[in-house]
Amino acid sequence: MSKRKVVPHIFIETISSAVFIIIMGLVFLFQQTKEKTKFESETGNIISINHNFQELPFRDKEKFRYIEVTNYPRVFEVFVGKDPGDFTPALEKLDSLQKGDLITVYYDNPEEKDDKRINKLAQFIDKDNMPYFIRGSSANYLSYLIIAAGVIIAVLIFFLKKRGIVA
C-alpha cells in the first residue's frame, strides 16, 4: 500500500489567496455597479472631441473618443467599441456632441501612476441632463468570473484537505 504524500502548509496560504481573490472580485463588482451620483463629476464645455489624442490610441482608433473639457486638466478617453468581446457601452451617442457643448462627465480619479494626460475612467456623460454615454455592464461578467474562480479554488483546497493531500 503506497503512502500518499502530504503537501505541508499549503492550505492556509491557498485559502488566504482564495479569500483575497473573492474580495477583489467583490470590490470590482461594487465599483461597476456604483450609481452615477457616487462618482466625481466635472461640468464644462467641450474643447475638442476626436478619435485620437497625440499618439493615442495604440489600438483601433474607431473604438475611442478623446474629449477635452474646460475646467478639467486631463483628456477623457472613452471606449466605445461595439465588436464581440468588447466592453460595449450601454449607451453611446458621443458622435452627436460638438465642440462648445456643455456636458457633465462622471468619472473616477485615475491612479497617480497612470498617464497624467488622460483619464480612462469616465463612467457617464450627460448633456442637458440627458445621457450621451453610459458605461456597459460587460465588466460585471469579469467580476463574476473572478469571484467564481476564488470560490472554486476554496472548494478545491477544502476537498484536497479532506482527502489528506494537503495539510
Coordinates of C-alpha atoms in Angstrom, one line a residue:
M1 CA 0.0 0.0 0.0
S2 CA 1.5 3.3 -1.1
K3 CA 1.6 6.2 1.3
R4 CA 0.1 9.5 -0.1
K5 CA 2.5 12.4 0.0
V6 CA 1.0 15.4 2.0
V7 CA 1.9 18.9 0.9
P8 CA 2.5 20.9 4.2
H9 CA 1.4 24.4 4.9
I10 CA -0.4 24.9 1.6
F11 CA -4.0 25.0 3.0
I12 CA -3.7 28.4 4.8
E13 CA -1.9 30.1 2.0
T14 CA -4.4 28.9 -0.6
I15 CA -7.4 29.7 1.4
S16 CA -6.0 33.2 2.1
S17 CA -5.4 33.6 -1.7
A18 CA -8.9 32.4 -2.5
V19 CA -10.5 34.9 0.0
F20 CA -8.3 37.7 -1.4
I21 CA -9.5 36.8 -5.0
I22 CA -13.1 36.8 -3.9
I23 CA -12.8 40.1 -2.1
M24 CA -11.1 41.7 -5.2
G25 CA -13.9 40.4 -7.3
L26 CA -16.5 41.9 -5.0
V27 CA -14.7 45.2 -4.9
F28 CA -14.6 45.3 -8.7
L29 CA -18.3 44.4 -8.9
F30 CA -19.1 47.1 -6.4
Q31 CA -17.2 49.6 -8.5
Q32 CA -19.0 48.6 -11.7
T33 CA -22.5 48.9 -10.1
K34 CA -21.9 52.3 -8.4
E35 CA -24.6 54.9 -9.1
K36 CA -23.8 58.0 -11.2
T37 CA -24.2 60.3 -8.2
K38 CA -21.4 58.4 -6.3
F39 CA -18.8 59.4 -8.9
E40 CA -16.9 62.7 -9.1
S41 CA -18.2 65.0 -11.8
E42 CA -17.0 67.8 -14.0
T43 CA -19.2 70.1 -16.0
G44 CA -17.6 72.1 -18.8
N45 CA -17.7 73.0 -22.4
I46 CA -16.2 70.6 -24.9
I47 CA -12.9 72.0 -26.2
S48 CA -12.3 69.1 -28.5
I49 CA -13.7 65.6 -29.3
N50 CA -11.6 63.3 -31.5
H51 CA -10.8 59.7 -32.4
N52 CA -7.2 60.3 -31.2
F53 CA -5.2 62.4 -28.8
Q54 CA -1.5 63.0 -29.5
E55 CA -0.1 59.4 -30.3
L56 CA -3.1 57.7 -28.6
P57 CA -4.7 55.3 -29.1
F58 CA -2.3 52.5 -29.8
R59 CA -5.3 50.4 -30.8
D60 CA -8.2 50.8 -33.2
K61 CA -8.9 54.5 -33.2
E62 CA -12.6 54.0 -34.2
K63 CA -13.2 52.4 -30.7
F64 CA -12.1 55.5 -28.8
R65 CA -13.2 59.1 -28.3
Y66 CA -11.0 61.7 -26.6
I67 CA -12.9 64.5 -25.0
E68 CA -11.3 67.6 -23.7
V69 CA -13.5 69.7 -21.3
T70 CA -12.9 73.1 -19.8
N71 CA -12.1 73.1 -16.1
Y72 CA -10.5 69.6 -16.2
P73 CA -6.8 69.2 -16.7
R74 CA -6.9 65.7 -18.3
V75 CA -8.5 64.5 -21.6
F76 CA -11.2 61.8 -21.1
E77 CA -10.5 58.6 -23.1
V78 CA -13.8 56.9 -23.7
F79 CA -14.1 53.4 -25.1
V80 CA -17.0 53.0 -27.5
G81 CA -16.1 49.6 -29.1
K82 CA -19.1 47.5 -30.2
D83 CA -17.3 44.4 -31.6
P84 CA -18.0 41.0 -30.0
G85 CA -15.8 40.7 -26.9
D86 CA -15.6 44.5 -26.3
F87 CA -16.8 46.0 -23.1
T88 CA -19.5 47.7 -25.1
P89 CA -21.2 50.8 -23.5
A90 CA -24.8 50.6 -22.5
L91 CA -25.5 53.9 -24.4
E92 CA -23.2 55.8 -26.7
K93 CA -24.2 58.9 -28.6
L94 CA -20.8 60.8 -28.3
D95 CA -20.5 61.5 -32.1
S96 CA -23.6 63.8 -31.8
L97 CA -21.7 66.0 -29.4
Q98 CA -19.9 69.1 -30.8
K99 CA -17.2 71.5 -29.7
G100 CA -18.7 74.0 -27.3
D101 CA -21.4 71.8 -25.9
L102 CA -21.9 71.9 -22.2
I103 CA -21.5 68.4 -20.7
T104 CA -21.1 66.8 -17.4
V105 CA -18.7 63.8 -17.1
Y106 CA -19.0 61.5 -14.1
Y107 CA -15.7 59.7 -13.5
D108 CA -13.3 58.0 -11.1
N109 CA -9.9 59.5 -10.5
P110 CA -7.1 57.6 -12.1
E111 CA -4.2 56.3 -10.1
E112 CA -1.2 58.5 -9.6
K113 CA 1.0 56.2 -11.7
D114 CA -1.4 56.4 -14.7
D115 CA -0.8 58.7 -17.7
K116 CA -1.2 62.2 -16.4
R117 CA -2.6 63.4 -19.7
I118 CA -5.7 61.2 -19.8
N119 CA -8.5 59.8 -17.6
K120 CA -9.8 56.4 -18.8
L121 CA -12.4 56.2 -16.1
A122 CA -15.3 58.2 -17.5
Q123 CA -18.5 56.3 -16.5
F124 CA -21.3 58.6 -17.6
I125 CA -21.6 61.7 -19.9
D126 CA -24.7 63.9 -19.9
K127 CA -25.7 66.9 -21.9
D128 CA -28.8 68.9 -20.7
N129 CA -29.5 66.2 -18.2
M130 CA -29.8 63.6 -21.0
P131 CA -27.4 60.7 -21.1
Y132 CA -24.9 60.5 -24.0
F133 CA -22.7 57.8 -22.7
I134 CA -23.3 55.1 -20.1
R135 CA -20.6 52.6 -19.4
G136 CA -21.5 49.0 -20.2
S137 CA -22.2 46.2 -17.7
S138 CA -19.9 43.7 -19.6
A139 CA -17.2 44.2 -16.9
N140 CA -19.7 42.7 -14.4
Y141 CA -19.1 39.3 -16.0
L142 CA -15.4 39.7 -15.4
S143 CA -16.2 40.4 -11.7
Y144 CA -18.4 37.3 -11.5
L145 CA -15.6 35.2 -13.2
I146 CA -13.1 36.4 -10.6
I147 CA -15.5 35.6 -7.7
A148 CA -16.2 32.2 -9.2
A149 CA -12.5 31.4 -9.5
G150 CA -11.9 32.3 -5.9
V151 CA -14.8 30.0 -4.8
I152 CA -13.6 27.1 -7.0
I153 CA -10.1 27.4 -5.5
A154 CA -11.5 27.4 -2.0
V155 CA -13.8 24.4 -2.6
L156 CA -10.9 22.6 -4.3
I157 CA -8.5 23.2 -1.4
F158 CA -11.1 22.1 1.2
F159 CA -11.6 18.9 -0.9
L160 CA -7.9 18.2 -1.0
K161 CA -7.6 18.8 2.7
K162 CA -10.4 16.4 3.4
R163 CA -8.7 13.8 1.3
G164 CA -5.5 14.3 3.2
I165 CA -3.5 15.6 0.2
V166 CA -2.7 19.0 1.8
A167 CA -2.1 19.9 5.4

